[in-house]
mmCIF file with all atom_site columns, C-alpha atoms in Angstrom:
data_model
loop_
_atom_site.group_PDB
_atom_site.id
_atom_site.type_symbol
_atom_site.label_atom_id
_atom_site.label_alt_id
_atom_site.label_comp_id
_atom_site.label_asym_id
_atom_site.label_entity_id
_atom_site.label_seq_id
_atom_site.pdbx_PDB_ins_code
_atom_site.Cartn_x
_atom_site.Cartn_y
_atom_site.Cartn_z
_atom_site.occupancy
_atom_site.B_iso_or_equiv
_atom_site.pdbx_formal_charge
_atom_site.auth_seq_id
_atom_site.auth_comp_id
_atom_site.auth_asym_id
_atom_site.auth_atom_id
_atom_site.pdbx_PDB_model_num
ATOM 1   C CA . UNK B 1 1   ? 0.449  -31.167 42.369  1.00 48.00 ? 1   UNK B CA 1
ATOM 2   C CA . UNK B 1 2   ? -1.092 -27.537 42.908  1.00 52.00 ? 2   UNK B CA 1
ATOM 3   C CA . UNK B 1 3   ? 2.285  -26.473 45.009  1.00 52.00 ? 3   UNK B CA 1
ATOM 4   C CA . UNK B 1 4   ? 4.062  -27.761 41.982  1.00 45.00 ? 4   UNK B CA 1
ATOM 5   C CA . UNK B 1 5   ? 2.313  -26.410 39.606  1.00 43.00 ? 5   UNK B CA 1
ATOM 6   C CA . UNK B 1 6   ? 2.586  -23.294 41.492  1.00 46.00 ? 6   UNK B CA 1
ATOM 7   C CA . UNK B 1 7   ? 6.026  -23.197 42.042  1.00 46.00 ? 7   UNK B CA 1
ATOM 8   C CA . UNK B 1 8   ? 7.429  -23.858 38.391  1.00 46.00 ? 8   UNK B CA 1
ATOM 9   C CA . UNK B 1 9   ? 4.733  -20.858 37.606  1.00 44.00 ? 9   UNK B CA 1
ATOM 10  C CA . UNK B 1 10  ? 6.689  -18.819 40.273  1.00 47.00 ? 10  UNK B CA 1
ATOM 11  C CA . UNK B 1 11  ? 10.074 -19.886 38.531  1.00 45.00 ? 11  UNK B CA 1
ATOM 12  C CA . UNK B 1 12  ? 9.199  -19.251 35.253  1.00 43.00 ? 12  UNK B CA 1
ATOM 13  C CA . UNK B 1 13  ? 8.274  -15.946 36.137  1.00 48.00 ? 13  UNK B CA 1
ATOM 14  C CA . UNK B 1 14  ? 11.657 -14.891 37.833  1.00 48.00 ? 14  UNK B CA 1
ATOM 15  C CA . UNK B 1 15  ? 13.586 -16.569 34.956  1.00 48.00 ? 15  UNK B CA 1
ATOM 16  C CA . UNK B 1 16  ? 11.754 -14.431 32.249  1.00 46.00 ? 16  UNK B CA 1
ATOM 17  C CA . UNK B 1 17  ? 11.858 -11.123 34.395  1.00 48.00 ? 17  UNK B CA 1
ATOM 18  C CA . UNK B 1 18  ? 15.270 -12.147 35.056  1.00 46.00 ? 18  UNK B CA 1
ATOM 19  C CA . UNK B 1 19  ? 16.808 -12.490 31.309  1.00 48.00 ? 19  UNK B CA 1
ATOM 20  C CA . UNK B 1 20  ? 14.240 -9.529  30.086  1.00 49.00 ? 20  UNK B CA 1
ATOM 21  C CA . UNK B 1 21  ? 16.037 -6.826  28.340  1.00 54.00 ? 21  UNK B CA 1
ATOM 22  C CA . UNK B 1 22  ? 16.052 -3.584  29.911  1.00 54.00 ? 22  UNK B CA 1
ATOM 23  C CA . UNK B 1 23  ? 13.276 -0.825  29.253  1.00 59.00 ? 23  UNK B CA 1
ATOM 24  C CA . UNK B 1 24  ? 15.219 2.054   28.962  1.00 63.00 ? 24  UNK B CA 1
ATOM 25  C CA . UNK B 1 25  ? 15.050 3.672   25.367  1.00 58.00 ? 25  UNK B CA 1
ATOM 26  C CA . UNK B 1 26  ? 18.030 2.587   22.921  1.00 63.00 ? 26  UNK B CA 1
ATOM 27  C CA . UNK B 1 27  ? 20.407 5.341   21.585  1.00 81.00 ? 27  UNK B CA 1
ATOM 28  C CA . UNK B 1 28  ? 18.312 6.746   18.569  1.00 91.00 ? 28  UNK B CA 1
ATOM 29  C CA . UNK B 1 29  ? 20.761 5.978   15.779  1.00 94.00 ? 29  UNK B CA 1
ATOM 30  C CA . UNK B 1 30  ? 18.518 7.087   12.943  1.00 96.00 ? 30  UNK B CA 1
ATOM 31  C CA . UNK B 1 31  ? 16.448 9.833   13.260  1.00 96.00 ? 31  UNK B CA 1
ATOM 32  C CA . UNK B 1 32  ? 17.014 12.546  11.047  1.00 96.00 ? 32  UNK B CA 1
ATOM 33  C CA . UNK B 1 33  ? 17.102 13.548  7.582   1.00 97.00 ? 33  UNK B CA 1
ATOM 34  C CA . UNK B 1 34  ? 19.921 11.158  5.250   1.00 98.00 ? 34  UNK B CA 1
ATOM 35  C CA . UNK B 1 35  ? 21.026 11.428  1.374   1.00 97.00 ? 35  UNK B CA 1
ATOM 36  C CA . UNK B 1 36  ? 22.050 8.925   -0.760  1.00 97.00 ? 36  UNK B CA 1
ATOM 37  C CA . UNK B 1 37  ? 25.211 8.991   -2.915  1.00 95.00 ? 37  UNK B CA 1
ATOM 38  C CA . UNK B 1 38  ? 22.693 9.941   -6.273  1.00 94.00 ? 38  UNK B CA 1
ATOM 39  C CA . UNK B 1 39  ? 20.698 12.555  -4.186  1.00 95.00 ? 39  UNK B CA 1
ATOM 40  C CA . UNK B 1 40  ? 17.863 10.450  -3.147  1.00 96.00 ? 40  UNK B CA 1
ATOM 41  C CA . UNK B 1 41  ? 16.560 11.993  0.696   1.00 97.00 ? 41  UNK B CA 1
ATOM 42  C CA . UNK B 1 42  ? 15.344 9.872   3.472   1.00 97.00 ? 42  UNK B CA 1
ATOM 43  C CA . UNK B 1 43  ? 13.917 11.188  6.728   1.00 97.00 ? 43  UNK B CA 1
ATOM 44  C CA . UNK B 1 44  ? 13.694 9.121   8.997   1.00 98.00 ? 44  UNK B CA 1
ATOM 45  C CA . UNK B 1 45  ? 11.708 8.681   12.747  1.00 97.00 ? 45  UNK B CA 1
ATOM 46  C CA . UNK B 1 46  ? 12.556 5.918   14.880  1.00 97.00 ? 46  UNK B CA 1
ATOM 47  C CA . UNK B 1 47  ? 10.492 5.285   17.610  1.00 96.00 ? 47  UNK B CA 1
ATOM 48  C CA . UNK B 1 48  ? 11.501 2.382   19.857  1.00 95.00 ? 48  UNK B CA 1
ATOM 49  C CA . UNK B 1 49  ? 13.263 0.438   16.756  1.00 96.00 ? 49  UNK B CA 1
ATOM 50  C CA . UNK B 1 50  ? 10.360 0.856   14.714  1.00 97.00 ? 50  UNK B CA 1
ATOM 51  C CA . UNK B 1 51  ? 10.565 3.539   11.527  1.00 98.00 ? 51  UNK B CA 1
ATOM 52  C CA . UNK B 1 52  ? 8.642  5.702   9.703   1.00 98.00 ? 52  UNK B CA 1
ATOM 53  C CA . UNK B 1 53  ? 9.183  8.757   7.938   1.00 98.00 ? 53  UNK B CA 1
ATOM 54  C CA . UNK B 1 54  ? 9.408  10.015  3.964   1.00 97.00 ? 54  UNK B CA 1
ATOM 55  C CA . UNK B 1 55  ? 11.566 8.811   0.687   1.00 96.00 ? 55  UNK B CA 1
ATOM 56  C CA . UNK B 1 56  ? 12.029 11.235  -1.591  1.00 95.00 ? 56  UNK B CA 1
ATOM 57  C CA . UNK B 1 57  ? 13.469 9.770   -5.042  1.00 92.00 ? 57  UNK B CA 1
ATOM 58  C CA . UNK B 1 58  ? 16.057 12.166  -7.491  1.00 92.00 ? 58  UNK B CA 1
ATOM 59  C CA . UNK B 1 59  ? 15.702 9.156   -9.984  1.00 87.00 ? 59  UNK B CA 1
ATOM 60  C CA . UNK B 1 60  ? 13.025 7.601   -11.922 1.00 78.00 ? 60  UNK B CA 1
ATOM 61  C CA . UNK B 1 61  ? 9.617  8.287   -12.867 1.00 75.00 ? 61  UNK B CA 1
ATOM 62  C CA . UNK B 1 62  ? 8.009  9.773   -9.783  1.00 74.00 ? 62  UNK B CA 1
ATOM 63  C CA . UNK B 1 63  ? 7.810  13.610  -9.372  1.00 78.00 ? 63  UNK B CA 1
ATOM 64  C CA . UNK B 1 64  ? 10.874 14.717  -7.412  1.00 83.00 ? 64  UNK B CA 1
ATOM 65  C CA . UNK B 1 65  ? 9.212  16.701  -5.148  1.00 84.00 ? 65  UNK B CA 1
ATOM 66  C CA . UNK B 1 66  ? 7.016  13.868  -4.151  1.00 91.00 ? 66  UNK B CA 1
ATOM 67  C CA . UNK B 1 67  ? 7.180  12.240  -0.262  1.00 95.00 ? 67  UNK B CA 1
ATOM 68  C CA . UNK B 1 68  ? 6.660  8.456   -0.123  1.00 96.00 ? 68  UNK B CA 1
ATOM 69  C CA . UNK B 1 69  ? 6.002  7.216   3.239   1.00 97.00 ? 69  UNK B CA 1
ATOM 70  C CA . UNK B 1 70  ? 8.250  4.302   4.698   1.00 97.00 ? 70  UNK B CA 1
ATOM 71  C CA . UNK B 1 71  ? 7.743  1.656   7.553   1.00 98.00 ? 71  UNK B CA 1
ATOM 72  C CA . UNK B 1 72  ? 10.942 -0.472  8.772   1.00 98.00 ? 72  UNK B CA 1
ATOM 73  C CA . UNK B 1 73  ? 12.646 -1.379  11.656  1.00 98.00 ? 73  UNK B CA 1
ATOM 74  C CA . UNK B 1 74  ? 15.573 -0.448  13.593  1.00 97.00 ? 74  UNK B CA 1
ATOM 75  C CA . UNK B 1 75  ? 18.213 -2.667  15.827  1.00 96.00 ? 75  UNK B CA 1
ATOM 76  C CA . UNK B 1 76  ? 20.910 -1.109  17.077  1.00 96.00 ? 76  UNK B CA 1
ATOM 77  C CA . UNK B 1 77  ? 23.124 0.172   14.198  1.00 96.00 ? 77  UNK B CA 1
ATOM 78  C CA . UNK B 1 78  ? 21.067 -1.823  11.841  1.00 98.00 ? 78  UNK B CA 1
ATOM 79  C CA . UNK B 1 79  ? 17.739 -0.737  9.712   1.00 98.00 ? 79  UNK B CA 1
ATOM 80  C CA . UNK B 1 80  ? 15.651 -2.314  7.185   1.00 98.00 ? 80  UNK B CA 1
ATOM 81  C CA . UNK B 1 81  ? 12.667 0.081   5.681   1.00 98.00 ? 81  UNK B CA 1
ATOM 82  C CA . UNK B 1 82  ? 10.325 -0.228  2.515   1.00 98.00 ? 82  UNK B CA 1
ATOM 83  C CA . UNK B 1 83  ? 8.707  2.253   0.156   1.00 97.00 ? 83  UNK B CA 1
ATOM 84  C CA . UNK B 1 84  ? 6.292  1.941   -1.687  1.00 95.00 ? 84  UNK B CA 1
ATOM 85  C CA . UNK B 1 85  ? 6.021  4.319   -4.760  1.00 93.00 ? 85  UNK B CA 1
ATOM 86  C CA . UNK B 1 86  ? 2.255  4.163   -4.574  1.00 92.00 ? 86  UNK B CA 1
ATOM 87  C CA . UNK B 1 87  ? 1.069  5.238   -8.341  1.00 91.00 ? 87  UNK B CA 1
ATOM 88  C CA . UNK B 1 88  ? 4.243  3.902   -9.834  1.00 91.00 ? 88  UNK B CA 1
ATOM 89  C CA . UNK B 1 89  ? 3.786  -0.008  -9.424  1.00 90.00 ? 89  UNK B CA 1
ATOM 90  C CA . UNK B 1 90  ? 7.005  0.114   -8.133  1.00 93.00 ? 90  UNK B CA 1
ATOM 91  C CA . UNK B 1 91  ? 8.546  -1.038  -4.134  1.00 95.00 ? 91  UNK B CA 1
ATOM 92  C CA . UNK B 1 92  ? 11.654 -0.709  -2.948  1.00 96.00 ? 92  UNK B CA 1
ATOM 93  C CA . UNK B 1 93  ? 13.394 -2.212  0.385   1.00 98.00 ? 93  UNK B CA 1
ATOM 94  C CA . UNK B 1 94  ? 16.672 -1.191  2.080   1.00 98.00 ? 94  UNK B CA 1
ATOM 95  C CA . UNK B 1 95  ? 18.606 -3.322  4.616   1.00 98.00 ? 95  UNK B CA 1
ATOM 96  C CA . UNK B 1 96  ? 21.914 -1.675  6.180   1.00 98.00 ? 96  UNK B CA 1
ATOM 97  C CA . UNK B 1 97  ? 24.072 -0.514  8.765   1.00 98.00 ? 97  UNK B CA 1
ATOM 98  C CA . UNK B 1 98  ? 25.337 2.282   10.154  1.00 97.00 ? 98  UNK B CA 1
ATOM 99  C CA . UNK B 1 99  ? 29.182 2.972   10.072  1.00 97.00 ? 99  UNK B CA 1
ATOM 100 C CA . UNK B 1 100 ? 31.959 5.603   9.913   1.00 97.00 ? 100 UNK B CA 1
ATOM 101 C CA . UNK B 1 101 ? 34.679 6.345   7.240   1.00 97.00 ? 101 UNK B CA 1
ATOM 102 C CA . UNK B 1 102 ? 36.846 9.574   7.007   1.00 97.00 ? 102 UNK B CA 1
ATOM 103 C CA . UNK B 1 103 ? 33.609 11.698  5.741   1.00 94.00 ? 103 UNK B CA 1
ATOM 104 C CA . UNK B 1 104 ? 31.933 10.507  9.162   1.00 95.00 ? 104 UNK B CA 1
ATOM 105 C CA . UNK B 1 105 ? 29.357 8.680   9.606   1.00 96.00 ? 105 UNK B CA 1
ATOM 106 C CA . UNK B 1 106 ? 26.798 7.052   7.076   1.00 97.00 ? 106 UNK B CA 1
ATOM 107 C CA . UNK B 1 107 ? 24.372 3.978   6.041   1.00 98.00 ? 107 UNK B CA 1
ATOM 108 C CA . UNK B 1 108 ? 25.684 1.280   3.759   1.00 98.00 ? 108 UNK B CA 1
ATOM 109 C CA . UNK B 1 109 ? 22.552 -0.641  2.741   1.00 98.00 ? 109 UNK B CA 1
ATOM 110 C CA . UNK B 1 110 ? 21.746 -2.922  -0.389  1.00 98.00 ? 110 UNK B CA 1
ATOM 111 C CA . UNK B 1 111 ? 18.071 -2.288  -1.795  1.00 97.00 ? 111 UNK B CA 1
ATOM 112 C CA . UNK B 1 112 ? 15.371 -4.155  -3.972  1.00 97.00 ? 112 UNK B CA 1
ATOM 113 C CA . UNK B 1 113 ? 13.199 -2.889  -6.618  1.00 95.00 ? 113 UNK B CA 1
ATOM 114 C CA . UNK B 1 114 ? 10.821 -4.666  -7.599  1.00 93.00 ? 114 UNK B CA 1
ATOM 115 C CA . UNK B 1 115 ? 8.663  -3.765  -10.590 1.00 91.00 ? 115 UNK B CA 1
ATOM 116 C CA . UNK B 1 116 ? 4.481  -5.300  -11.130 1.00 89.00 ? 116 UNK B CA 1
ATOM 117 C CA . UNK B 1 117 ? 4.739  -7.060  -14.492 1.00 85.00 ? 117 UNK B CA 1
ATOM 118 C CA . UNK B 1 118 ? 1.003  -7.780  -15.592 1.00 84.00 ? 118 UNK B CA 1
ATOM 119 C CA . UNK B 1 119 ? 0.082  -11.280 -15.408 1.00 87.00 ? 119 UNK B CA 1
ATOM 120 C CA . UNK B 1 120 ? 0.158  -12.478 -18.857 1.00 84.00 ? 120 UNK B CA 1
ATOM 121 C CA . UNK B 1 121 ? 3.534  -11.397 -18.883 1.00 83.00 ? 121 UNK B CA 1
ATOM 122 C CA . UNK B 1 122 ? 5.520  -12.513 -16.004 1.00 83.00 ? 122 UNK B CA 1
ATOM 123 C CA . UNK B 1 123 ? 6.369  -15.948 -18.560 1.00 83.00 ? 123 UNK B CA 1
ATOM 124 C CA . UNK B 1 124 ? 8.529  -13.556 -20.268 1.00 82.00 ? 124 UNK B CA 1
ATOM 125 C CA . UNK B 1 125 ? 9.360  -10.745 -18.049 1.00 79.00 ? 125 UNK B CA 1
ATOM 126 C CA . UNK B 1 126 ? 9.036  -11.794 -13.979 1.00 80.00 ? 126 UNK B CA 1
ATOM 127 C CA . UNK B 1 127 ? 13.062 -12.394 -14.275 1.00 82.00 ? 127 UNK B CA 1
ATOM 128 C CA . UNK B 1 128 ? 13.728 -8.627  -14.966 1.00 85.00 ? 128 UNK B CA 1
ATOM 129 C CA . UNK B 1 129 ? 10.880 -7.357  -12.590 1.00 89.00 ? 129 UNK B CA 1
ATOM 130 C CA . UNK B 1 130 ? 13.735 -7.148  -9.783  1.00 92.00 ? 130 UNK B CA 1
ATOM 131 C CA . UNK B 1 131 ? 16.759 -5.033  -9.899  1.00 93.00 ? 131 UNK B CA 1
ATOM 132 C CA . UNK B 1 132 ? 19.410 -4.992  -6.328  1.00 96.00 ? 132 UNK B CA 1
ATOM 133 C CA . UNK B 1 133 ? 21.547 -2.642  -5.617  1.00 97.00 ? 133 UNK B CA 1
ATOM 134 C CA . UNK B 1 134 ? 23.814 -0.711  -2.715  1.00 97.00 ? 134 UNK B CA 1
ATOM 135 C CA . UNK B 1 135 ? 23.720 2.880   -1.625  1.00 97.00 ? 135 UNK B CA 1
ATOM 136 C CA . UNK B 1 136 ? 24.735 4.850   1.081   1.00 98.00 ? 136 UNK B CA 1
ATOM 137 C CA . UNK B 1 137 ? 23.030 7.495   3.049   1.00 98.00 ? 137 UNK B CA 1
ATOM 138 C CA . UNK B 1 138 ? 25.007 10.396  4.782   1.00 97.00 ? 138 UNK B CA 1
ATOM 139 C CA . UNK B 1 139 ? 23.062 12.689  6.995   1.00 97.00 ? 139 UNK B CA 1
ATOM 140 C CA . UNK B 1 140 ? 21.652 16.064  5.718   1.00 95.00 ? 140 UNK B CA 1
ATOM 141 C CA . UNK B 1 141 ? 23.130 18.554  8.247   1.00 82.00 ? 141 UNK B CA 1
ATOM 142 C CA . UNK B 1 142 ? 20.107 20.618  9.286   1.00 61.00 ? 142 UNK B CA 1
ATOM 143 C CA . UNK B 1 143 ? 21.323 23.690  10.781  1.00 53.00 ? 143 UNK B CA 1
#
């Protein structure tokens, strides 16, 4: 029983080193500074598929010149990040991918803002405390 035991442990080891993906660092899509089709800038770091970086809204409420950190994650040409427009009771997620048209290349990605309604409110207003969207980023040349 202990050879056996021993030997599927031995087996299971080479199949999971076997069908491991490969450590080398993925092409680093991302990183960089983006703008969105109403002047909205992203920058972005991606650092092994996960993000981080700064959103910096032209619309709305917040000051313009105000950075609002970001967290996501990054798969191949794919990204999903979230903002949250601390002060504002507001957060906003984007999911997208990266693609090319004529212009070159940019991020088509459909967001979610959701709004806090107060709790003895959300009978009336919860519906309208989420508003969807798309928008896409083209990168900022930084020269």
């Amino acid at each position: 029983m202990k050879h056996l035991l021993t030997a599927s442990m031995i087996c299971l080891a080479a199949c999971t080193a076997s069908s491991s993906p490969a450590t080398e660092a993925p092409q680093d899509l991302f990183s960089g500074q983006w703008m969105n089709d109403r002047g909205s800038m992203v920058t972005l770091q991606n650092d092994f598929g996960v993000l981080t970086g700064y959103y910096q809204t032209a619309l709305g409420e917040p000051d313009k010149s105000k950075q609002f950190p970001l967290t996501g994650f990054a798969e191949d040409d794919q990204l999903g990040f979230i903002v949250n427009f601390k002060g504002y009771n507001s957060l906003t997620s984007w999911t997208g991918q990266l693609t090319e048209d004529k212009d070159g290349p940019y991020i088509h990605t459909l967001w979610h803002l959701t709004r806090n309604v107060m709790n003895g409110d959300e009978d009336e207003d919860l519906w309208q405390s989420i508003t969807t969207g798309a928008s896409d980023f083209r990168p900022v040349d930084q020269e």
